[in-house]
mmCIF file of C-alpha atoms in Angstrom:
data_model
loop_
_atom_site.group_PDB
_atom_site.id
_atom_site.type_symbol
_atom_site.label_atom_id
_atom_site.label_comp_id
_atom_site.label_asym_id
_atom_site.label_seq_id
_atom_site.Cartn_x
_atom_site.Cartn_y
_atom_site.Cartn_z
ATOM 1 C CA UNK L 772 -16.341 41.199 -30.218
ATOM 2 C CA UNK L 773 -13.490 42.696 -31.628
ATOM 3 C CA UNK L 774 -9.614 41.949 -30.475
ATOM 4 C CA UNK L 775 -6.348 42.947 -31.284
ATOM 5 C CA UNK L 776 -3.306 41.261 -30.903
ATOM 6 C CA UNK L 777 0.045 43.184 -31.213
ATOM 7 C CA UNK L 778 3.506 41.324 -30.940
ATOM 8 C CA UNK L 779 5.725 38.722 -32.078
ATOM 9 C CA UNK L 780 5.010 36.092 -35.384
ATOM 10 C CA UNK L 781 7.379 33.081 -35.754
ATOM 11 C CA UNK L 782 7.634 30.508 -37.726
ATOM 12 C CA UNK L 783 7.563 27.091 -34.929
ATOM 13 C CA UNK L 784 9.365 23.800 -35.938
ATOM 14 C CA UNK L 785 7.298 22.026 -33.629
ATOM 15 C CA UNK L 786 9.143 18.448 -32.953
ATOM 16 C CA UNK L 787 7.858 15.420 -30.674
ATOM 17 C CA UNK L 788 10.960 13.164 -29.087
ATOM 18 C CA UNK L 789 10.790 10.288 -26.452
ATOM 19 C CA UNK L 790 14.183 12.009 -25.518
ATOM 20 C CA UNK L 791 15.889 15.132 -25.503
ATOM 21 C CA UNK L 792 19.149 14.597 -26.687
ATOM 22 C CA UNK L 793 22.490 15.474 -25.195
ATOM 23 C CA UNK L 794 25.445 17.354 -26.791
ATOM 24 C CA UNK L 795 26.636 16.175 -29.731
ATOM 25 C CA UNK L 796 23.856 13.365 -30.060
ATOM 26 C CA UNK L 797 21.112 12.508 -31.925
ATOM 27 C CA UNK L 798 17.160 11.869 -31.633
ATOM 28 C CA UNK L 799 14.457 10.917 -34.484
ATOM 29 C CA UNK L 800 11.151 12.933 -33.531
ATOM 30 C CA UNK L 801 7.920 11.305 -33.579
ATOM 31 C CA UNK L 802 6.224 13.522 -35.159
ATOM 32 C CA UNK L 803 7.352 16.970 -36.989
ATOM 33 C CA UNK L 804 4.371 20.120 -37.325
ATOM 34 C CA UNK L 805 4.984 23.475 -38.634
ATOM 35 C CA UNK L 806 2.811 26.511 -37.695
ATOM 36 C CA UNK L 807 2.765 30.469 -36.825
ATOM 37 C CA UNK L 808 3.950 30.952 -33.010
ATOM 38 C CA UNK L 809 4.804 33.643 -30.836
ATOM 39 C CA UNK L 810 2.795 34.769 -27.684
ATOM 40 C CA UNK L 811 0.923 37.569 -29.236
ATOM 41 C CA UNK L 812 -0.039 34.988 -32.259
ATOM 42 C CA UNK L 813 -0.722 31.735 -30.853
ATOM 43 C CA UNK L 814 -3.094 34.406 -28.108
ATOM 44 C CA UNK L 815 -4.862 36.020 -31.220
ATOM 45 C CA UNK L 816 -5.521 32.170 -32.734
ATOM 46 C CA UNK L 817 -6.723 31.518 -29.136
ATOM 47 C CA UNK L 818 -9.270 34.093 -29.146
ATOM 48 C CA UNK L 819 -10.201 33.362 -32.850
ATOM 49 C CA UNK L 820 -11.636 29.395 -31.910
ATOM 50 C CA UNK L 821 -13.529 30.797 -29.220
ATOM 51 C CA UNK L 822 -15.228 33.062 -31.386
ATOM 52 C CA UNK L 823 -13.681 36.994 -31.218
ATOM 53 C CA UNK L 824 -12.990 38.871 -34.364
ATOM 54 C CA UNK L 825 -9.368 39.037 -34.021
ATOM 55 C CA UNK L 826 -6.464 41.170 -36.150
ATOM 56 C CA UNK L 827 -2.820 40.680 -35.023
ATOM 57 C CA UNK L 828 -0.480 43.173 -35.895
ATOM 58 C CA UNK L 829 2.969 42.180 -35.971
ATOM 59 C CA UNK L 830 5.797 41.942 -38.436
ATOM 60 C CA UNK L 831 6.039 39.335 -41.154
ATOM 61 C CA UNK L 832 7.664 40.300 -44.513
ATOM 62 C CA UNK L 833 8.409 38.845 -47.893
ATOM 63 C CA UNK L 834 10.746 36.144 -47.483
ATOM 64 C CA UNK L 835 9.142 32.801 -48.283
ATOM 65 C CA UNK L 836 9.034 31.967 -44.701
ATOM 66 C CA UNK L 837 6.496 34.163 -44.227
ATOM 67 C CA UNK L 838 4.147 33.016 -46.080
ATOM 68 C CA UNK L 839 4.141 29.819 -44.077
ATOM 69 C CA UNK L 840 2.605 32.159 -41.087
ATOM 70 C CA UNK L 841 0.388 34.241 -42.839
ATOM 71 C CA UNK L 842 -1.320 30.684 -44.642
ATOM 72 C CA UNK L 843 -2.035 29.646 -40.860
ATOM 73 C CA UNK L 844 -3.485 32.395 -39.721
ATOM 74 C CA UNK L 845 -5.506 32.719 -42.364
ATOM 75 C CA UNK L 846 -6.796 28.863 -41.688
ATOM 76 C CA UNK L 847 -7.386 30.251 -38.174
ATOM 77 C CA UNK L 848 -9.685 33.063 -39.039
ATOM 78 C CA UNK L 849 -7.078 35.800 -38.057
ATOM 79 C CA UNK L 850 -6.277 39.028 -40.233
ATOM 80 C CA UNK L 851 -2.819 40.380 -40.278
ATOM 81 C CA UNK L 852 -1.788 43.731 -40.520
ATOM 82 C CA UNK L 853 1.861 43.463 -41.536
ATOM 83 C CA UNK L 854 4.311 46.476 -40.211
ATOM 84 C CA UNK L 855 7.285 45.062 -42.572
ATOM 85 C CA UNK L 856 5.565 43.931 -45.616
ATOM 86 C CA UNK L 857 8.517 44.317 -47.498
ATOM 87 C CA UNK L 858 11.266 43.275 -45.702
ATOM 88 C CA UNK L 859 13.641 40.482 -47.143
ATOM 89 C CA UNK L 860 14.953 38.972 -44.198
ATOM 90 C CA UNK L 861 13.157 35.714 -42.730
ATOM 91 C CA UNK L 862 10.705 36.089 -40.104
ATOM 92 C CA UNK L 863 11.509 34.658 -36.556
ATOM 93 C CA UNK L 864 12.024 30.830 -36.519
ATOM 94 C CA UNK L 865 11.619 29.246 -33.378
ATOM 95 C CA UNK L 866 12.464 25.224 -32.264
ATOM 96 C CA UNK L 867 10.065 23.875 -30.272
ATOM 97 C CA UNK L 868 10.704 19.996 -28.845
ATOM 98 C CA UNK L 869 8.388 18.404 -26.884
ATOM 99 C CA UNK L 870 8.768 15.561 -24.618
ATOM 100 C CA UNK L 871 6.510 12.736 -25.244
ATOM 101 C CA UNK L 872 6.590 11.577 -21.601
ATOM 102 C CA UNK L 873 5.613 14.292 -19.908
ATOM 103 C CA UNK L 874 4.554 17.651 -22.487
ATOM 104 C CA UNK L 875 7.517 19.777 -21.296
ATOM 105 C CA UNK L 876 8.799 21.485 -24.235
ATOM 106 C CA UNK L 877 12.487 23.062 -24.928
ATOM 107 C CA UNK L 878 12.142 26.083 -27.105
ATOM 108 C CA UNK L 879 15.226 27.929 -29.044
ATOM 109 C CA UNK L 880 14.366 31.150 -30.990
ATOM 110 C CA UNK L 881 15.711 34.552 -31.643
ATOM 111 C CA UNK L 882 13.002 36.289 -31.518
ATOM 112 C CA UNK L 883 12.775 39.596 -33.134
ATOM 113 C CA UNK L 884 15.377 41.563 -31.182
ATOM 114 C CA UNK L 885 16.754 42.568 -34.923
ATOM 115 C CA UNK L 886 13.576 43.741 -36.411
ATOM 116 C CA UNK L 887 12.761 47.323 -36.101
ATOM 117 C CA UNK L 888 9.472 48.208 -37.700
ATOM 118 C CA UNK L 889 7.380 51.663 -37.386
ATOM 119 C CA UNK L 890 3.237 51.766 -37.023
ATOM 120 C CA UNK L 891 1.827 50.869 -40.105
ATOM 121 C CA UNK L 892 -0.731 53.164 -41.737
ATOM 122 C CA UNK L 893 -4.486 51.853 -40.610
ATOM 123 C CA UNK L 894 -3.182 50.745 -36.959
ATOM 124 C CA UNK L 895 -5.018 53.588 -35.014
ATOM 125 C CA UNK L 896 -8.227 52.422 -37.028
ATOM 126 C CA UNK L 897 -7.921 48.683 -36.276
ATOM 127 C CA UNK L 898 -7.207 49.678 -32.630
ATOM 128 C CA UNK L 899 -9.987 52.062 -32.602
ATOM 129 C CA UNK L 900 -12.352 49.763 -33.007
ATOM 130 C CA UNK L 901 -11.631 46.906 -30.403
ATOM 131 C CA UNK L 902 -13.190 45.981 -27.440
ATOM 132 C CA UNK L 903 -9.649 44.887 -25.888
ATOM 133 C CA UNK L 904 -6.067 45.094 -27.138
ATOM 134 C CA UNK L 905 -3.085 42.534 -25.615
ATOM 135 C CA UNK L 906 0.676 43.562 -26.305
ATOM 136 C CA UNK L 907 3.171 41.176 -25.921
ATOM 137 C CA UNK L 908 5.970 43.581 -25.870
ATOM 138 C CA UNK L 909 8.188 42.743 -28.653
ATOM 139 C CA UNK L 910 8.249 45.142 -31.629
ATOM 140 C CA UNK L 911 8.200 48.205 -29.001
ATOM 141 C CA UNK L 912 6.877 50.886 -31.412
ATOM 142 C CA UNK L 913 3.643 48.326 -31.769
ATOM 143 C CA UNK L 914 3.435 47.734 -28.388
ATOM 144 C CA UNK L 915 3.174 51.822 -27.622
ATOM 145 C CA UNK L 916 1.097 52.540 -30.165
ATOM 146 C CA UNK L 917 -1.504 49.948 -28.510
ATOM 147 C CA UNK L 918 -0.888 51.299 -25.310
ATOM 148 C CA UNK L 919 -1.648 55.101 -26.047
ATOM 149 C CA UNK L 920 -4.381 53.502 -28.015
ATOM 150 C CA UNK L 921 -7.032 53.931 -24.878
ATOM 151 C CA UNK L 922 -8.429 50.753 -25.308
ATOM 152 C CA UNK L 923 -8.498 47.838 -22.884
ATOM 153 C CA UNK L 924 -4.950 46.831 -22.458
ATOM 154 C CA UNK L 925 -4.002 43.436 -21.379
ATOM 155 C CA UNK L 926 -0.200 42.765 -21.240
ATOM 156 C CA UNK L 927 1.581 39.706 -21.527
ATOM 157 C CA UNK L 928 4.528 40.237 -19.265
ATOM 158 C CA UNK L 929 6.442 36.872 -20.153
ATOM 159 C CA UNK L 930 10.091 38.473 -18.938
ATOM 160 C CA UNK L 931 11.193 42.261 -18.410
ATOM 161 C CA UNK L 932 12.182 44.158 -21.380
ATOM 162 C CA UNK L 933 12.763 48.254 -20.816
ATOM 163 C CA UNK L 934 8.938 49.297 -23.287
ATOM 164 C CA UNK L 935 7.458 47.499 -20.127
ATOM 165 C CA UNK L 936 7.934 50.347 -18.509
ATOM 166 C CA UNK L 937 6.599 52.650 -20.916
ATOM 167 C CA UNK L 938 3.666 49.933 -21.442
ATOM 168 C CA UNK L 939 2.634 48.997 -17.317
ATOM 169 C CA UNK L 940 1.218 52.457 -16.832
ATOM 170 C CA UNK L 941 -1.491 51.781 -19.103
ATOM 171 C CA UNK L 942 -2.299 47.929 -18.351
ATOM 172 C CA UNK L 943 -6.036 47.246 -17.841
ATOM 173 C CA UNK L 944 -4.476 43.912 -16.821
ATOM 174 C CA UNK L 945 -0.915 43.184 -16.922
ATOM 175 C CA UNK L 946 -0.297 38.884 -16.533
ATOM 176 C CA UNK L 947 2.911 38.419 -15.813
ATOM 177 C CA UNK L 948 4.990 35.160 -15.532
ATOM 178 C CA UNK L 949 6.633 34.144 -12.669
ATOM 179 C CA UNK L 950 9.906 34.862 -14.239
ATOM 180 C CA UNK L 951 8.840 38.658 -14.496
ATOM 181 C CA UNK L 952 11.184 40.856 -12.494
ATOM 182 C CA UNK L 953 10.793 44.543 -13.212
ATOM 183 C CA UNK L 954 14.674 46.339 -12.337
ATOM 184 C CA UNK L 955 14.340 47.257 -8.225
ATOM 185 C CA UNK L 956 14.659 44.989 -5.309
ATOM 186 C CA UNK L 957 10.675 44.850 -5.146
ATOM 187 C CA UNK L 958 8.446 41.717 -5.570
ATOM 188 C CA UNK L 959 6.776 41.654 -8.915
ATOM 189 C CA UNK L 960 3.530 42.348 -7.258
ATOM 190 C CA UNK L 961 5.116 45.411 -5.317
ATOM 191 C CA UNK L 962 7.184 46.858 -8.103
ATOM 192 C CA UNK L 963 3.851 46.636 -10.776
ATOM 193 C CA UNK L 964 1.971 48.423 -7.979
ATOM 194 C CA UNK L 965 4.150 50.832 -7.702
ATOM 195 C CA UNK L 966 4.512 51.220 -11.911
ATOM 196 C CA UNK L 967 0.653 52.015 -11.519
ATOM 197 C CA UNK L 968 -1.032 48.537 -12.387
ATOM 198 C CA UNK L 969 -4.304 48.070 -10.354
ATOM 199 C CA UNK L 970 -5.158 44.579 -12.052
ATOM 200 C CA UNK L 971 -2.731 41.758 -12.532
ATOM 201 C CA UNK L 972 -1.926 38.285 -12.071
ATOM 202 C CA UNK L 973 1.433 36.120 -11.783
ATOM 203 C CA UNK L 974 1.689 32.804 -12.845
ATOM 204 C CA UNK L 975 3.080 29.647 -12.083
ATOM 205 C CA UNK L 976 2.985 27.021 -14.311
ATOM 206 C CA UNK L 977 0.708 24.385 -12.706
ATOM 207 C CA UNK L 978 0.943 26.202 -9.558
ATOM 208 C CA UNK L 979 -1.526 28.998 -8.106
ATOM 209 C CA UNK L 980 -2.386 32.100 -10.075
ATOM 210 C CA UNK L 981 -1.504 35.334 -7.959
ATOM 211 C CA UNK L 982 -3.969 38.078 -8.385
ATOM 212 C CA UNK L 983 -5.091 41.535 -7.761
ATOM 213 C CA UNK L 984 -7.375 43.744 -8.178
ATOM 214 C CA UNK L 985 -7.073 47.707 -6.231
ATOM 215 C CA UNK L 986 -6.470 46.489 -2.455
ATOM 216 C CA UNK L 987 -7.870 42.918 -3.235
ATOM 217 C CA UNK L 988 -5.394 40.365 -3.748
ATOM 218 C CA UNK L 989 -6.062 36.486 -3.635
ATOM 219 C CA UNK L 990 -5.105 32.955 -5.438
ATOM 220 C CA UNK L 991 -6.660 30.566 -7.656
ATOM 221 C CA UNK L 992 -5.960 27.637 -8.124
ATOM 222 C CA UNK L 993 -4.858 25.454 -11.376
ATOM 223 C CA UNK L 994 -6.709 22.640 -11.398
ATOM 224 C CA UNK L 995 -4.867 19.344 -12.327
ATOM 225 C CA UNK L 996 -4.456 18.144 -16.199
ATOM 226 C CA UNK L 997 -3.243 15.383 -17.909
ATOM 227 C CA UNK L 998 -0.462 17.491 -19.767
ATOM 228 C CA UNK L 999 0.827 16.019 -22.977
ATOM 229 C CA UNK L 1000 2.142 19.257 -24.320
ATOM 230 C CA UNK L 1001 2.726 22.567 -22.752
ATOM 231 C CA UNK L 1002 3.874 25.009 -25.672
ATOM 232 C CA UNK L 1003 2.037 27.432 -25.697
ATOM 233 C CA UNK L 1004 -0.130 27.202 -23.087
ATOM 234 C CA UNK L 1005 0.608 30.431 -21.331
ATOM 235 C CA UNK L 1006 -0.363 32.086 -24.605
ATOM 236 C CA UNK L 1007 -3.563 30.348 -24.915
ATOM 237 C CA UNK L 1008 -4.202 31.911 -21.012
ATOM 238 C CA UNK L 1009 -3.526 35.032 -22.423
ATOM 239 C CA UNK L 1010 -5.761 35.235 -25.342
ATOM 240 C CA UNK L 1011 -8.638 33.314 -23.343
ATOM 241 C CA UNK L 1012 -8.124 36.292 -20.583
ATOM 242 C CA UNK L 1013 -8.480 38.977 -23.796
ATOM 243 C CA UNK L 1014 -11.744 37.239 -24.449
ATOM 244 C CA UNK L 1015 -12.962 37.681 -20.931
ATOM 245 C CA UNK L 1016 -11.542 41.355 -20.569
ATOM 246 C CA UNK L 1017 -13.312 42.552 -23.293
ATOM 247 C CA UNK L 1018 -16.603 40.925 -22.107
ATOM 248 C CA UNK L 1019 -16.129 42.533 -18.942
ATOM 249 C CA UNK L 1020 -15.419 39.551 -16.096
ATOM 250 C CA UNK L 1021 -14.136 40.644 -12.806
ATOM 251 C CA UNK L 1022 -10.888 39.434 -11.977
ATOM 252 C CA UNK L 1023 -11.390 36.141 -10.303
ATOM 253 C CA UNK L 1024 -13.673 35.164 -13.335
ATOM 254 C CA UNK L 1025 -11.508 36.241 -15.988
ATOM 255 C CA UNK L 1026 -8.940 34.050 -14.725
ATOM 256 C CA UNK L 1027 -10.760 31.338 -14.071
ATOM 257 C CA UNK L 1028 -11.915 31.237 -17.519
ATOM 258 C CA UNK L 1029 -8.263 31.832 -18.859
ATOM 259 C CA UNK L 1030 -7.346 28.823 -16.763
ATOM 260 C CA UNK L 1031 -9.785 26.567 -18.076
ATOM 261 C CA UNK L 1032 -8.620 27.518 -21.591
ATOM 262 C CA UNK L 1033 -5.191 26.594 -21.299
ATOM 263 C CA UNK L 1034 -6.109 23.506 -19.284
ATOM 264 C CA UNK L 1035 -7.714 22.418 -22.905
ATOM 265 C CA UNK L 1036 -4.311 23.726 -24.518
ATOM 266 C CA UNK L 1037 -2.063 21.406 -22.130
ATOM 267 C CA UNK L 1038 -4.317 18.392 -22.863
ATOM 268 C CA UNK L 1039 -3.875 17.758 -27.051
ATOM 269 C CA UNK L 1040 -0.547 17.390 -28.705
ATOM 270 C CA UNK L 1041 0.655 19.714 -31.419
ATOM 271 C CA UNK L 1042 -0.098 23.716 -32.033
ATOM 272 C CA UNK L 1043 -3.086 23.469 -33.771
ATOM 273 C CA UNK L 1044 -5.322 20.123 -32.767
ATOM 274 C CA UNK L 1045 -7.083 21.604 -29.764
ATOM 275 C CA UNK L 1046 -8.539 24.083 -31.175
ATOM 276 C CA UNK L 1047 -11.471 21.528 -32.694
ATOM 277 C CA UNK L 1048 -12.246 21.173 -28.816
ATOM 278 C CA UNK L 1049 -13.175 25.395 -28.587
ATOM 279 C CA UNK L 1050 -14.689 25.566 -31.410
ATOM 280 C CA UNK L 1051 -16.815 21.842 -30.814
#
């Protein structure tokens, strides 16, 4: 099975506190782990453990920093196809704090809202090849190129940004948050209808997954987990529902699975330590 991943790389600062702290004060974390983020790359290192062929195509350059990301993904079994190879500035850097108590996590980042990169040379090949694609929707040239790409699309519809709407038409399966609100007065589900998505699903945290499929709409339900730590979950359901997209599950099944898959994610502390329980 082959997969490809297109969207945002960042370097996570991934820190564990008993508290979050205040304005202007102070907290010691328990624990301090550095490793490649961003929803389209923590999805693609997903879908690696549990066994996919997976190439993530995003935008990582030159500076130092970026070797940090492309180290871990190569320890994940993930090939990157750079679109910036050469550029000098840092790559993305994102704060992640977790709190010990209860998993919730606080995350400051920038993103890559400066970082303009064409389609590298080889994409349509890589994409011709796949048996799904998932976009995350940052770096929109990427993201079109994936979309006109005619392969399986699954989108990862965290919060509007205007290549959505270039990007929904095509959606095999578009997953939205709960926090997605396409411009209109419509309901998420309404509006995405309307934009021409006959699969989808909105999620809510712990909470029920919305889904639909043509004129079939229903929930699921999350079952409960011991959370210790939350980032990145969603983007462990998202490359878990690549997986099952490309095998071809029906709806209900392929969120089921991508449910059970974060449920592991939710349960071990740190970016990188549950994967031992996919690939075990």
């Amino acid at each position: 099975m082959r997969l490809v991943f297109v969207g945002l790389a960042t370097v996570d600062l991934v820190q564990r506190v008993d508290r979050v702290p205040g304005v202007d004060e102070k907290a010691e974390a328990l624990s301090t782990e550095v490793a490649a983020g961003g929803p389209a790359t923590n999805a693609a290192v997903t879908a690696a453990a549990l066994g996919a062929e997976v190439t993530l195509v995003t935008a990582v350059g030159a500076h130092p920093l970026g070797d940090l990301i492309r180290a871990d993904l190569a320890d994940c079994g993930v090939t990157l196809l750079d679109a910036g190879p050469h550029a000098t500035a840092p790559p993305p850097v994102s704060a992640v704090t977790v709190l010990d108590g209860t998993g919730q996590r606080t995350i400051v980042s920038r993103n890559a809202r400066d970082v303009a990169v064409g389609v590298p040379e080889g994409l349509d090949a890589v994409l011709s090849t796949a048996d799904a694609v998932l976009a995350d929707g940052h770096h929109p040239a990427l993201a079109r190129a994936a979309a006109r790409s005619g392969r399986p699309l699954v989108l990862d519809a965290g919060s509007w940004r205007p290549v959505f709407a270039d990007l929904l038409p095509h959606a095999g399966f578009a997953a939205c948050s709960a926090a997605f609100r396409p411009p209109g007065e419509r309901p998420a589900e309404a509006a995405l209808r309307a934009l021409g998505v006959r699969r989808g699903a909105i999620t809510h945290g712990p909470g029920p997954v919305r889904w639909w499929s043509g004129d079939a709409a229903g929930e699921i339900e999350v079952p409960p987990a011991d959370a210790v730590d939350t980032a990145g979950g969603g983007d462990a359901f998202h490359g878990a529902l690549t997986v099952a997209v490309a095998q071809g599950a029906d709806t209900v099944e392929a969120l089921r699975y991508a449910v059970s898959i974060a449920a592991v994610r939710v349960r071990h502390r740190g970016p990188r330590s549950w994967l031992a329980a996919l690939r075990g």
